[in-house]
GROMACS .gro file of C-alpha atoms in nm:
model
  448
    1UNK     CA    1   3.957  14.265  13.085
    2UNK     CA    2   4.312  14.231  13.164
    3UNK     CA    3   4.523  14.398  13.454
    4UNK     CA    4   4.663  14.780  13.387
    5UNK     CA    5   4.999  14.772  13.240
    6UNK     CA    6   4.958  14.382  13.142
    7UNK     CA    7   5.043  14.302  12.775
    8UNK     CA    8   4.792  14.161  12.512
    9UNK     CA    9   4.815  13.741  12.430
   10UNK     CA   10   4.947  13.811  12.065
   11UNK     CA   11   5.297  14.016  12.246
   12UNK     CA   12   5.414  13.720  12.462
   13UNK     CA   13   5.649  13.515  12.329
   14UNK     CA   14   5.539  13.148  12.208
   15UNK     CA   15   5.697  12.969  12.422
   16UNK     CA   16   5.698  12.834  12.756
   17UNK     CA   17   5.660  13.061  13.091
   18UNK     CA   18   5.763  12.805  13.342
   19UNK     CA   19   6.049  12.595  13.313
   20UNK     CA   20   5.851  12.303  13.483
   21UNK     CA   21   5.621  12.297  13.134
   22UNK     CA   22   5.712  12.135  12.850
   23UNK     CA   23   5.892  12.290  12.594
   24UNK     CA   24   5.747  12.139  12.238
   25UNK     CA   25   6.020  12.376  12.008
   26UNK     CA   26   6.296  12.259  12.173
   27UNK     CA   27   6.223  11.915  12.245
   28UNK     CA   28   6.117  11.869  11.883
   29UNK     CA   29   6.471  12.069  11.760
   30UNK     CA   30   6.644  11.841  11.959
   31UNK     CA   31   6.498  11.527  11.791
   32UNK     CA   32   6.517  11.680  11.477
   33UNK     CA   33   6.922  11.763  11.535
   34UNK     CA   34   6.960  11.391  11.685
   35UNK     CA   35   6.828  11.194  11.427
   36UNK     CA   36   6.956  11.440  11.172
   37UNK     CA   37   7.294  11.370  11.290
   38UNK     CA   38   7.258  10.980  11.315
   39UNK     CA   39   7.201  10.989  10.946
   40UNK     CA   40   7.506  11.164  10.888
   41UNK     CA   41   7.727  10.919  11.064
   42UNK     CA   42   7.575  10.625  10.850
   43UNK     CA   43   7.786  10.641  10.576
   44UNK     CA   44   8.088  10.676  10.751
   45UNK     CA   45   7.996  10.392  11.037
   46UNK     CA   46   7.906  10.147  10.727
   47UNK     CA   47   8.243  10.236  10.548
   48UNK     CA   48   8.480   9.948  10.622
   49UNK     CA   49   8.168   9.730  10.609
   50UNK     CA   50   8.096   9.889  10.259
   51UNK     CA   51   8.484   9.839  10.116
   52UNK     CA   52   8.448   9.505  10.239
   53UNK     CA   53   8.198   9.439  10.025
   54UNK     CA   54   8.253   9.166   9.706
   55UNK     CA   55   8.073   9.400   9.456
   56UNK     CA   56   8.096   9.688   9.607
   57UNK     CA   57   8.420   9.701   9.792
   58UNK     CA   58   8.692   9.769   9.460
   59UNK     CA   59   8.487  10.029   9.304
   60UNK     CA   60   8.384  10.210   9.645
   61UNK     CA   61   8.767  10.258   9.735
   62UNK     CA   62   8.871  10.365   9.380
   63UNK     CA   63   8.619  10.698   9.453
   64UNK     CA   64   8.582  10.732   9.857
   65UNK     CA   65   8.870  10.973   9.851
   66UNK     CA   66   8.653  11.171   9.567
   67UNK     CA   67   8.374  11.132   9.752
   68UNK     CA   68   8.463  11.291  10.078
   69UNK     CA   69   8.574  11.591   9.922
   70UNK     CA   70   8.269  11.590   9.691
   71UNK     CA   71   8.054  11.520  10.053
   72UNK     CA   72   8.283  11.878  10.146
   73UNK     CA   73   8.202  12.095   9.861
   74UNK     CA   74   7.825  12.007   9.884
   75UNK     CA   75   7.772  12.070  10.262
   76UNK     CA   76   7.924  12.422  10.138
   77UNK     CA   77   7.716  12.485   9.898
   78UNK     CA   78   7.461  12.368  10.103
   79UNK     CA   79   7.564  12.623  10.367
   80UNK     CA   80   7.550  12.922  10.154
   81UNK     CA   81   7.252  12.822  10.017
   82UNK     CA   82   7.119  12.826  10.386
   83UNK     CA   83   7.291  13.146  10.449
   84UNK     CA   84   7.055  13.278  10.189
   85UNK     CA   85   6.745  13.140  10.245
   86UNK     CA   86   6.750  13.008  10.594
   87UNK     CA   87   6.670  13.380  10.772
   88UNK     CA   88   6.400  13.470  10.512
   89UNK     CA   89   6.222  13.142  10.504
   90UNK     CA   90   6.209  13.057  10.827
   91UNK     CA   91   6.401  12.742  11.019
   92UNK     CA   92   6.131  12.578  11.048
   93UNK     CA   93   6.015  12.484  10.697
   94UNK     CA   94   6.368  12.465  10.593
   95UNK     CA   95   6.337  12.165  10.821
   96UNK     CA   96   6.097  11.974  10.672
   97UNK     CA   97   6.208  12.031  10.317
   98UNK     CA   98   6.562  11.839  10.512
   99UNK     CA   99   6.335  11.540  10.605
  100UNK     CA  100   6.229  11.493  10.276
  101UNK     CA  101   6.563  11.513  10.108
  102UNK     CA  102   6.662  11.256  10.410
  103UNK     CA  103   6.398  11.032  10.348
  104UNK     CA  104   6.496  11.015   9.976
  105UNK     CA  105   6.876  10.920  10.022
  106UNK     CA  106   6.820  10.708  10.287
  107UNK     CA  107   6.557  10.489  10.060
  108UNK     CA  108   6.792  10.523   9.767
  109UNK     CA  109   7.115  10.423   9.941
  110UNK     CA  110   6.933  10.109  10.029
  111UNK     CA  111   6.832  10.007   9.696
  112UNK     CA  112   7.134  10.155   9.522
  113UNK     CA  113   7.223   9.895   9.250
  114UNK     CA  114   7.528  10.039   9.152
  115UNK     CA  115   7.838  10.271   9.368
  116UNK     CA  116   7.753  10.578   9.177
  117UNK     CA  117   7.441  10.574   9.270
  118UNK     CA  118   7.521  10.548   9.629
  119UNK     CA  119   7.757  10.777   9.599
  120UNK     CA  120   7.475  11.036   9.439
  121UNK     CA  121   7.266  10.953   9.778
  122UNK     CA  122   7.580  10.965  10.038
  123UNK     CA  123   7.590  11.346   9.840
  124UNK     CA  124   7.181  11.406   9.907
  125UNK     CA  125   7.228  11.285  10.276
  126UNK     CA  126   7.526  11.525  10.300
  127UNK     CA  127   7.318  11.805  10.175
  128UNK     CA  128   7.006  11.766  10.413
  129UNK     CA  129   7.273  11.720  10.675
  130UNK     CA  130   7.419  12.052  10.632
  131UNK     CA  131   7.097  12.320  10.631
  132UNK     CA  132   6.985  12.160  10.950
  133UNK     CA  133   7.228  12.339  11.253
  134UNK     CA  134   7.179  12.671  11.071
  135UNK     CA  135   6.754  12.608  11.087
  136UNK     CA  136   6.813  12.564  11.409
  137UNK     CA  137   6.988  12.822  11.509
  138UNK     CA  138   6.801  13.046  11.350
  139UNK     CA  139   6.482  12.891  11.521
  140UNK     CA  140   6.651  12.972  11.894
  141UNK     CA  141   6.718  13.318  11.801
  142UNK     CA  142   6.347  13.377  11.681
  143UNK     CA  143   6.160  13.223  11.992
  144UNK     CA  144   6.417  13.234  12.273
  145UNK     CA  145   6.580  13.570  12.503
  146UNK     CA  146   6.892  13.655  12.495
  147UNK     CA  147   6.935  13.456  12.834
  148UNK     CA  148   6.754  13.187  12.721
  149UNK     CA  149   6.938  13.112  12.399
  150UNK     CA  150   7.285  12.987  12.573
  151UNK     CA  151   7.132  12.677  12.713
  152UNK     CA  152   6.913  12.592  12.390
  153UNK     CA  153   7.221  12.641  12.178
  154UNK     CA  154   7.440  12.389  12.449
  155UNK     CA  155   7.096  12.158  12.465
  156UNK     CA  156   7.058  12.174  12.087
  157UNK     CA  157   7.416  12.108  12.026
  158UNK     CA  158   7.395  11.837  12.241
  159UNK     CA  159   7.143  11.641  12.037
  160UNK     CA  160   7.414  11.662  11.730
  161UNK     CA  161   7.675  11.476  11.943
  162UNK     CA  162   7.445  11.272  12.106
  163UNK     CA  163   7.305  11.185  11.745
  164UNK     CA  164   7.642  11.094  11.653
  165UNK     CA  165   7.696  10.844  11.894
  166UNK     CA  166   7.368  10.689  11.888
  167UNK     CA  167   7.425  10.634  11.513
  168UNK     CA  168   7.769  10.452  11.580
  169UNK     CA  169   7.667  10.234  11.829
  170UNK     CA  170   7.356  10.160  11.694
  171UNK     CA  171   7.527  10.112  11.330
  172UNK     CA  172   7.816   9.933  11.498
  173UNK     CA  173   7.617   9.671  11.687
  174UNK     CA  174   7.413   9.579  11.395
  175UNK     CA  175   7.671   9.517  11.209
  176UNK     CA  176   7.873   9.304  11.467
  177UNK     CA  177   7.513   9.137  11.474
  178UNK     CA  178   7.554   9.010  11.138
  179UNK     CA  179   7.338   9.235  10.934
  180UNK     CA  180   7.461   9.339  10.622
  181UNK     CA  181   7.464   9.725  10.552
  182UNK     CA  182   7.187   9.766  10.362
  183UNK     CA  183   6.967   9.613  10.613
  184UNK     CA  184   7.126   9.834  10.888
  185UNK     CA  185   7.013  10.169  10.711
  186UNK     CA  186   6.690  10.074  10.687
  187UNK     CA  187   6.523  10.110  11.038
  188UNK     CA  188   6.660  10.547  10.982
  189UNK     CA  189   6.317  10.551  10.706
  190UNK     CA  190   6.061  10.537  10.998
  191UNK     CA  191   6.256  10.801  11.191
  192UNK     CA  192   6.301  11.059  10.936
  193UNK     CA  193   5.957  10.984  10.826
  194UNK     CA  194   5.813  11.083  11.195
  195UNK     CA  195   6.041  11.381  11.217
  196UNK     CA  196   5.898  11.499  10.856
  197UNK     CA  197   5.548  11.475  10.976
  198UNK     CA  198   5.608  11.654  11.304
  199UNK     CA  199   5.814  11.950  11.127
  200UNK     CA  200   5.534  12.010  10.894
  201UNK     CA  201   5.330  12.030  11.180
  202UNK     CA  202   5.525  12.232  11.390
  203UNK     CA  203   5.580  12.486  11.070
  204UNK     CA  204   5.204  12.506  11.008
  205UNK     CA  205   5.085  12.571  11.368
  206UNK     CA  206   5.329  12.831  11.402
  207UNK     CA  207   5.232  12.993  11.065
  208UNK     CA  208   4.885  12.973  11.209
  209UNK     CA  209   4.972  13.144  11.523
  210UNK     CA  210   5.192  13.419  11.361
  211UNK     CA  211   4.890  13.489  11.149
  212UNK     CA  212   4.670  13.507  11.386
  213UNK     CA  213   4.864  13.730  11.607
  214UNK     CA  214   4.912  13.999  11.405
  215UNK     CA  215   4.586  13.998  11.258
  216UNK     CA  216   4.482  14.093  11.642
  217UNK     CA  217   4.781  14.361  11.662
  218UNK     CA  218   4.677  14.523  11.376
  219UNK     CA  219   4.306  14.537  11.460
  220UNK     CA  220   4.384  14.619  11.863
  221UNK     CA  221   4.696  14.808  11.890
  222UNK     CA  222   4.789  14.938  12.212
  223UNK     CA  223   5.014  15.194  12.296
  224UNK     CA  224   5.253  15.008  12.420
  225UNK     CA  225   5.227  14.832  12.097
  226UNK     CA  226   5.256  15.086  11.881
  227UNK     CA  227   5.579  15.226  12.089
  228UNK     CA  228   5.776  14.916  12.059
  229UNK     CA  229   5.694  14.866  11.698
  230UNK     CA  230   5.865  15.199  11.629
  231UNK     CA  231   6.123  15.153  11.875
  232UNK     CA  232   6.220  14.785  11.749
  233UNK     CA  233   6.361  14.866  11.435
  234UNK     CA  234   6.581  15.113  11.534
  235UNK     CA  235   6.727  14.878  11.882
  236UNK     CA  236   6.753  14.644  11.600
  237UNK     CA  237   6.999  14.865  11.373
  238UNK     CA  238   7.148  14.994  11.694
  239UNK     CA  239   7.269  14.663  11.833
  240UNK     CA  240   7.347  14.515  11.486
  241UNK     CA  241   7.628  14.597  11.264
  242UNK     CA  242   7.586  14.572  10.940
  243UNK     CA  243   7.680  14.249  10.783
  244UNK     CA  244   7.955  14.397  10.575
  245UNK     CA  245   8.134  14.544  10.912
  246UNK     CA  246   8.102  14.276  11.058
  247UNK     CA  247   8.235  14.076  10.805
  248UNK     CA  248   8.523  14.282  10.784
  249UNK     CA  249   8.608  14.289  11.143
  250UNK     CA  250   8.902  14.132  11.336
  251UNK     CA  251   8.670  13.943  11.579
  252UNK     CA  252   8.484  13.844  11.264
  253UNK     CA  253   8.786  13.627  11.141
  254UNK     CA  254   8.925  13.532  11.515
  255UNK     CA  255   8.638  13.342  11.583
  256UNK     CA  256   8.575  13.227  11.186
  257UNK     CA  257   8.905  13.062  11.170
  258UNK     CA  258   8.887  12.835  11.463
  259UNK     CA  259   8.548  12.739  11.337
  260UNK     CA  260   8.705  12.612  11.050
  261UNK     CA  261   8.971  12.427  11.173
  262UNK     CA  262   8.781  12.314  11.451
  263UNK     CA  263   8.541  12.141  11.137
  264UNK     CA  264   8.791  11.881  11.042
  265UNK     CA  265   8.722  11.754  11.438
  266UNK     CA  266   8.367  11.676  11.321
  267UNK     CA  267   8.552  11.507  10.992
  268UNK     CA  268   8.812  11.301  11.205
  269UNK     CA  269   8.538  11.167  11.446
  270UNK     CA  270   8.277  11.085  11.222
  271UNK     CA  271   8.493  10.934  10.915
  272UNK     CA  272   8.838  10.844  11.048
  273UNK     CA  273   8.831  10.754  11.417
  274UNK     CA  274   8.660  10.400  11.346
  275UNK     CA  275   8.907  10.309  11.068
  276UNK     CA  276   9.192  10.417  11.283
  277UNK     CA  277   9.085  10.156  11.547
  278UNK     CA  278   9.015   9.892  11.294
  279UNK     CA  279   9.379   9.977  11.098
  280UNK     CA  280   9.573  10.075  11.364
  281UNK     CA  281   9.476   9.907  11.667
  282UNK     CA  282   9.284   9.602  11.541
  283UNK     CA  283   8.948   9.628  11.603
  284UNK     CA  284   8.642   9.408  11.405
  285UNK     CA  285   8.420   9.674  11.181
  286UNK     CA  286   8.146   9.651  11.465
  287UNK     CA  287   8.396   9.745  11.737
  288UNK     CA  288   8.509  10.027  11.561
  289UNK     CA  289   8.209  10.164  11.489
  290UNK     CA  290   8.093  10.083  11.828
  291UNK     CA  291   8.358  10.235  11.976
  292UNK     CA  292   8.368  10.543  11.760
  293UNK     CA  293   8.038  10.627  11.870
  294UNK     CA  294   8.185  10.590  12.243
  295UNK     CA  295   8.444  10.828  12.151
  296UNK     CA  296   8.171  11.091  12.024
  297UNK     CA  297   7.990  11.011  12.341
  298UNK     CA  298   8.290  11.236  12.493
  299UNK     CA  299   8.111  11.535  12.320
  300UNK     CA  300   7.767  11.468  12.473
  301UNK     CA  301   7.906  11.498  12.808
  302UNK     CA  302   8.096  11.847  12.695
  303UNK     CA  303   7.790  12.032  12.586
  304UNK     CA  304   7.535  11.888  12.817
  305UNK     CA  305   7.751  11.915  13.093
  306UNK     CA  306   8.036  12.150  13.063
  307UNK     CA  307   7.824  12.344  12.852
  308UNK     CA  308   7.520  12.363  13.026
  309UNK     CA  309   7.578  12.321  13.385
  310UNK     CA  310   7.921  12.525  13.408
  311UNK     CA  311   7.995  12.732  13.092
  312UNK     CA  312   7.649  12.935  13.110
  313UNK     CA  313   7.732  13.035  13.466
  314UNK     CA  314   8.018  13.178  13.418
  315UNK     CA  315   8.134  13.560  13.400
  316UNK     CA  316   8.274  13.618  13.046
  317UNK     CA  317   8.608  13.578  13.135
  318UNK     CA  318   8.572  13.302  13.289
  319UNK     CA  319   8.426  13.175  12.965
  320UNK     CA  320   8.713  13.293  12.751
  321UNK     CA  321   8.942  13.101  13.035
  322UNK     CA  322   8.749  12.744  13.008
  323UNK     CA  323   8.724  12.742  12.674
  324UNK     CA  324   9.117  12.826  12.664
  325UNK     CA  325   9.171  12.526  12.860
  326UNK     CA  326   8.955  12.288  12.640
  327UNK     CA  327   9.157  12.405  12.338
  328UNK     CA  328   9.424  12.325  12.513
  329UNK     CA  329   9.347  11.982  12.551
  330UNK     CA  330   9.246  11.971  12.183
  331UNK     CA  331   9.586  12.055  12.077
  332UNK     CA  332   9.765  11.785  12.333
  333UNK     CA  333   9.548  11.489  12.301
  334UNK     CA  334   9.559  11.399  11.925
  335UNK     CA  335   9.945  11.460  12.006
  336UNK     CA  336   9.933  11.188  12.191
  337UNK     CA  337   9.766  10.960  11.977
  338UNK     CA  338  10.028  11.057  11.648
  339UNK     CA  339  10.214  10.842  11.840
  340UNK     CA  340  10.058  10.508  11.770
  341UNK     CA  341  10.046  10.179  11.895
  342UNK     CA  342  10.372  10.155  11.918
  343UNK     CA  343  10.406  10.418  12.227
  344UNK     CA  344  10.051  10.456  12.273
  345UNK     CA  345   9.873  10.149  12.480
  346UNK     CA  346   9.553   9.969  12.365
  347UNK     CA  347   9.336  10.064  12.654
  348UNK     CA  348   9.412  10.415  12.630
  349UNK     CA  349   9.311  10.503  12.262
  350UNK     CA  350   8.916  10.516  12.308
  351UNK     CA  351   8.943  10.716  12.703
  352UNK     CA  352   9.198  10.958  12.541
  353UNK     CA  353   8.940  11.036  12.222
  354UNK     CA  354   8.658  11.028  12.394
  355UNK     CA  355   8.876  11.311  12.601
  356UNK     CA  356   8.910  11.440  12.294
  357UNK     CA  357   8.565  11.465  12.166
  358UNK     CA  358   8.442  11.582  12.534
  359UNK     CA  359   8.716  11.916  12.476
  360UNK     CA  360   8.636  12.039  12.091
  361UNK     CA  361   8.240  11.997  12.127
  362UNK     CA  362   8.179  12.323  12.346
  363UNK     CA  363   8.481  12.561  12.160
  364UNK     CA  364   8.314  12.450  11.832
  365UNK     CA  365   7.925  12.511  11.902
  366UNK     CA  366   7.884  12.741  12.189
  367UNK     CA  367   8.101  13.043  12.125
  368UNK     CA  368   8.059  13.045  11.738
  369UNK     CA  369   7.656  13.019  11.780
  370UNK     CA  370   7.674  13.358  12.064
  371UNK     CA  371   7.870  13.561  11.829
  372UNK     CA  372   7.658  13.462  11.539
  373UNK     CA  373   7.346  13.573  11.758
  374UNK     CA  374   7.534  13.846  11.860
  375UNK     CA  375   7.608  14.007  11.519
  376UNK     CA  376   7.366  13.890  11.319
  377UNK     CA  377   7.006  13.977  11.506
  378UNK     CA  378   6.737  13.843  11.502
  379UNK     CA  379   6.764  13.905  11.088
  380UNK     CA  380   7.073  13.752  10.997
  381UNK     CA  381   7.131  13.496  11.254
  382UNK     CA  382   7.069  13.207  11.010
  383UNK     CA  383   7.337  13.392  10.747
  384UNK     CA  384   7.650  13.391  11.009
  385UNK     CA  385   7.575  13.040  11.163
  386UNK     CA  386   7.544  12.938  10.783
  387UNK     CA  387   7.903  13.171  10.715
  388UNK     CA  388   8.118  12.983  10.977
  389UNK     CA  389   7.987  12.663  10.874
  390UNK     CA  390   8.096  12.703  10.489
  391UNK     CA  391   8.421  12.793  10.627
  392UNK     CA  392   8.427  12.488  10.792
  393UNK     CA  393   8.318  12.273  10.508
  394UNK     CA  394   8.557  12.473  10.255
  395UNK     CA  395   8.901  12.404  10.460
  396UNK     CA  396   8.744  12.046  10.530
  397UNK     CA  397   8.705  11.988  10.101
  398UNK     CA  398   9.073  12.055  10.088
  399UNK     CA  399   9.175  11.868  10.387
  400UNK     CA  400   8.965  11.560  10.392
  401UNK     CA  401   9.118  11.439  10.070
  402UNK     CA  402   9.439  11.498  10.216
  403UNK     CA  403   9.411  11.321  10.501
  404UNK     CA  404   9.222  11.027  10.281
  405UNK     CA  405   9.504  10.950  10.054
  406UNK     CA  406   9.757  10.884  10.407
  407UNK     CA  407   9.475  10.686  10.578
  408UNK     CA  408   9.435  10.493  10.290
  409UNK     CA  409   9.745  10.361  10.380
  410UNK     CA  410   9.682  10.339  10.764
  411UNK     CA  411   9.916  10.624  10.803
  412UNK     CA  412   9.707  10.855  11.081
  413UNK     CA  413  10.028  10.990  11.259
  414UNK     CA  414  10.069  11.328  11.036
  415UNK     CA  415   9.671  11.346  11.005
  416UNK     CA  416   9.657  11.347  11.395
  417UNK     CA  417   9.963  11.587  11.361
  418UNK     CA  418   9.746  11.867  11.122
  419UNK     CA  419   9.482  11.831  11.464
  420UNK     CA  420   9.726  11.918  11.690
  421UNK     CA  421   9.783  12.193  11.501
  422UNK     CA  422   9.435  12.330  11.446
  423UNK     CA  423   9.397  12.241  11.810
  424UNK     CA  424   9.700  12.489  11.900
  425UNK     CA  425   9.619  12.773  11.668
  426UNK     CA  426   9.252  12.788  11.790
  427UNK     CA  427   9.339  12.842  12.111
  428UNK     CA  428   9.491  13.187  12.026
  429UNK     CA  429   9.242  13.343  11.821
  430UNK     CA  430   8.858  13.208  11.965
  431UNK     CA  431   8.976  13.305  12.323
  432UNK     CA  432   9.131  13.626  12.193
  433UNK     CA  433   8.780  13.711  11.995
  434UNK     CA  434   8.602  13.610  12.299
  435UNK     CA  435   8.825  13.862  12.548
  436UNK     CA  436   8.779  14.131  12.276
  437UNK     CA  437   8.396  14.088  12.275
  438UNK     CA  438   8.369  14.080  12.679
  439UNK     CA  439   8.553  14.388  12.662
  440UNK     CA  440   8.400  14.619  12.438
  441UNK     CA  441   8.049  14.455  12.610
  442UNK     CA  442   8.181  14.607  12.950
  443UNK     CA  443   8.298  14.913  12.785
  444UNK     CA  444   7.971  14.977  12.630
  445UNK     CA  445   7.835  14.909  13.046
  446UNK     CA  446   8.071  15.148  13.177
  447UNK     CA  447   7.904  15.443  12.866
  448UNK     CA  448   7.578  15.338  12.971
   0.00000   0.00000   0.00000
């Protein structure tokens, strides 16, 4: 018999009630994210390795401009399909059906006989790529509180960026090794193999367990039970606006904006940054990759660190006022860098983007992912994560082959220009959603 008052097995959450105990979901949605992203950077690590290429080098520059819009338009339609389906069929098994998509393009872009072909797979990759943050997401909203879900947001986040520059270092020193790019894809088949099998596991436990706990609600419900059932729909409405409001709310747009802008960050680092060292500043293929993934590293430190050790202990306007500041820095440091290596030292181009990459990561995850939660429930969580994300992707199709065409010609200066830009325009709308939120949330306090 259980203690008076204590609640049956099948209404704790399942997950961990100490943090000394291991955490399985979030340790395995961190791998997942990591190795996830690694994949994503492979294409654009191998690039100058690729276009140097005897057979594949003419044809693959004729179309990479093509291609990273086409890589733009299919994350988006990969992010509304995930705003669709991600919330209804659970993160979880949206994950594995990723792994298999990633195990296909990965196998295919190493035995792709022609550049079309790779092309198709650098497309598939791009795909799998872009349901994966939203799954996750809407994976931390399902298991975790409300006070849990900042620091799995900053830890999952972290994995991304730490995936990232994994993948270009690990890329970059294979290549300065010698190996030519085929071989360097092909130790990522093992990976995404082991993360396949341990998503399907994960997904079928935890359809076991669901199963079996409300099999024992519905035979044994208690009162409490039965209260909170018919008082959890109704906190649910009550806390939730509908998605249409929402939609059509300033704070809605504040905070979507930024997001979008922010995206062509995630574009610069992952498919410009190395060919800017290598163009601009001289760099070997290996070095750049090498130290693109150094400048990415910048990112790891801003969500594990600034995100997770400062920015979840602060009051919310001291929130709104740090993440002012690293927008700030966002709009000043690819200023500095438009001016090339003619003003611009050497030694100072990888500490000022790694700078860089440690300011965006926590404006463009952290803040974003809250609001998402915060609007969306527990039901629609997946379908704003997924919304601000196809932003992103839609203003990064029309800038991407924008900025392609001048970096084709090793012209970076207005590219880093249009990141100044987003850089100073998101700092006056995510801080002003953020101060609008924390405001009507102490409002709301004050009626309470």
């Amino acid at each position: 018999a259980r203690p008076r008052g204590a609640l049956p097995w099948y209404e704790h959450k399942m997950v961990p009630s100490s943090p000394a105990s291991f955490d399985a979901t979030s340790w395995l949605l961190f791998l997942a994210v990591l190795v996830n992203q690694s994949g994503r950077v492979m294409v654009p690590s191998l690039k100058t390795s690729v276009l140097a290429d005897p057979d594949f080098g003419e044809p693959f520059a004729a179309v990479v401009g093509g291609l990273l819009s086409g890589v733009s338009i299919v994350c988006l339609g990969g992010k509304l399909l995930g705003a669709a389906f991600t919330d209804r069929l659970g993160g979880w098994l949206v994950l594995v059906t990723v792994f298999v998509m990633w195990l296909a393009a990965t196998a295919g872009a190493i035995a792709a006989p022609t550049v079309d072909v790779f092309g198709y797979m650098w497309l598939l990759n791009s795909f799998a790529y872009t349901v994966t943050w939203g799954a996750a997401v809407q994976v931390v909203g399902a298991v975790y509180g409300e006070k849990e879900r900042p620091a799995q947001l900053s830890k999952v986040a972290s994995a991304s960026r730490f995936g990232a520059t994994l993948g270009n270092l690990f890329f970059g020193q294979l290549l300065s090794a010698g190996f030519a790019w085929r071989r360097v894809m092909m130790p990522m088949v093992p990976l995404q193999a082991a993360l396949l099998l341990l998503c399907t596991y994960k997904y079928f436990t935890d359809s076991g367990l669901r199963a079996s706990a409300a099999a024992a609600a519905a035979a044994t419900p208690s009162a409490a039970t039965r209260s909170k059932a018919k008082a959890a729909p109704a906190a649910e409405e009550a806390s939730s606006p509908s998605t249409l409001a929402a939609m059509a709310s300033l704070d809605f747009w504040l905070m979507l904006l930024p997001k979008a802008m922010l995206f062509t960050y995630t574009q610069f680092f992952m498919n410009y940054i190395p060919q800017l060292l290598h163009a601009s500043y001289g760099y070997d293929h290996g070095q750049a990759a090498s130290l693109g993934g150094v400048a990415q590293g910048g990112s790891v430190i801003g969500l594990l660190v600034v995100g997770n050790m400062i920015y979840k202990g602060l009051a919310p306007g001291g929130k709104v006022k740090l993440v002012a500041l690293l927008l700030a820095v966002c709009a000043a440091v690819p200023l500095a860098l438009s001016l090339g290596p003619e003003v611009l030292p050497r030694p100072l181009v990888v500490p000022l983007a790694v700078l860089w990459g440690l300011a965006y990561a926590l404006p463009f995850y952290i803040p974003p992912g809250e609001f998402a939660m915060q609007i969306g429930g527990k039901s629609a969580t997946g379908l704003f994560s997924n919304l601000f994300d196809a932003a992103g992707f839609t203003f990064s199709a029309l800038w991407n082959p924008w900025a392609s065409s001048l970096a084709k010609d090793g012209d970076f200066r207005v590219v880093l220009l249009s990141q100044a830009l987003f850089g100073a325009l998101s700092l006056v709308a995510m801080p002003l959603c953020m101060h609008r939120q924390a405001a009507r949330a102490a409002s709301a306090k004050k009626v309470a």
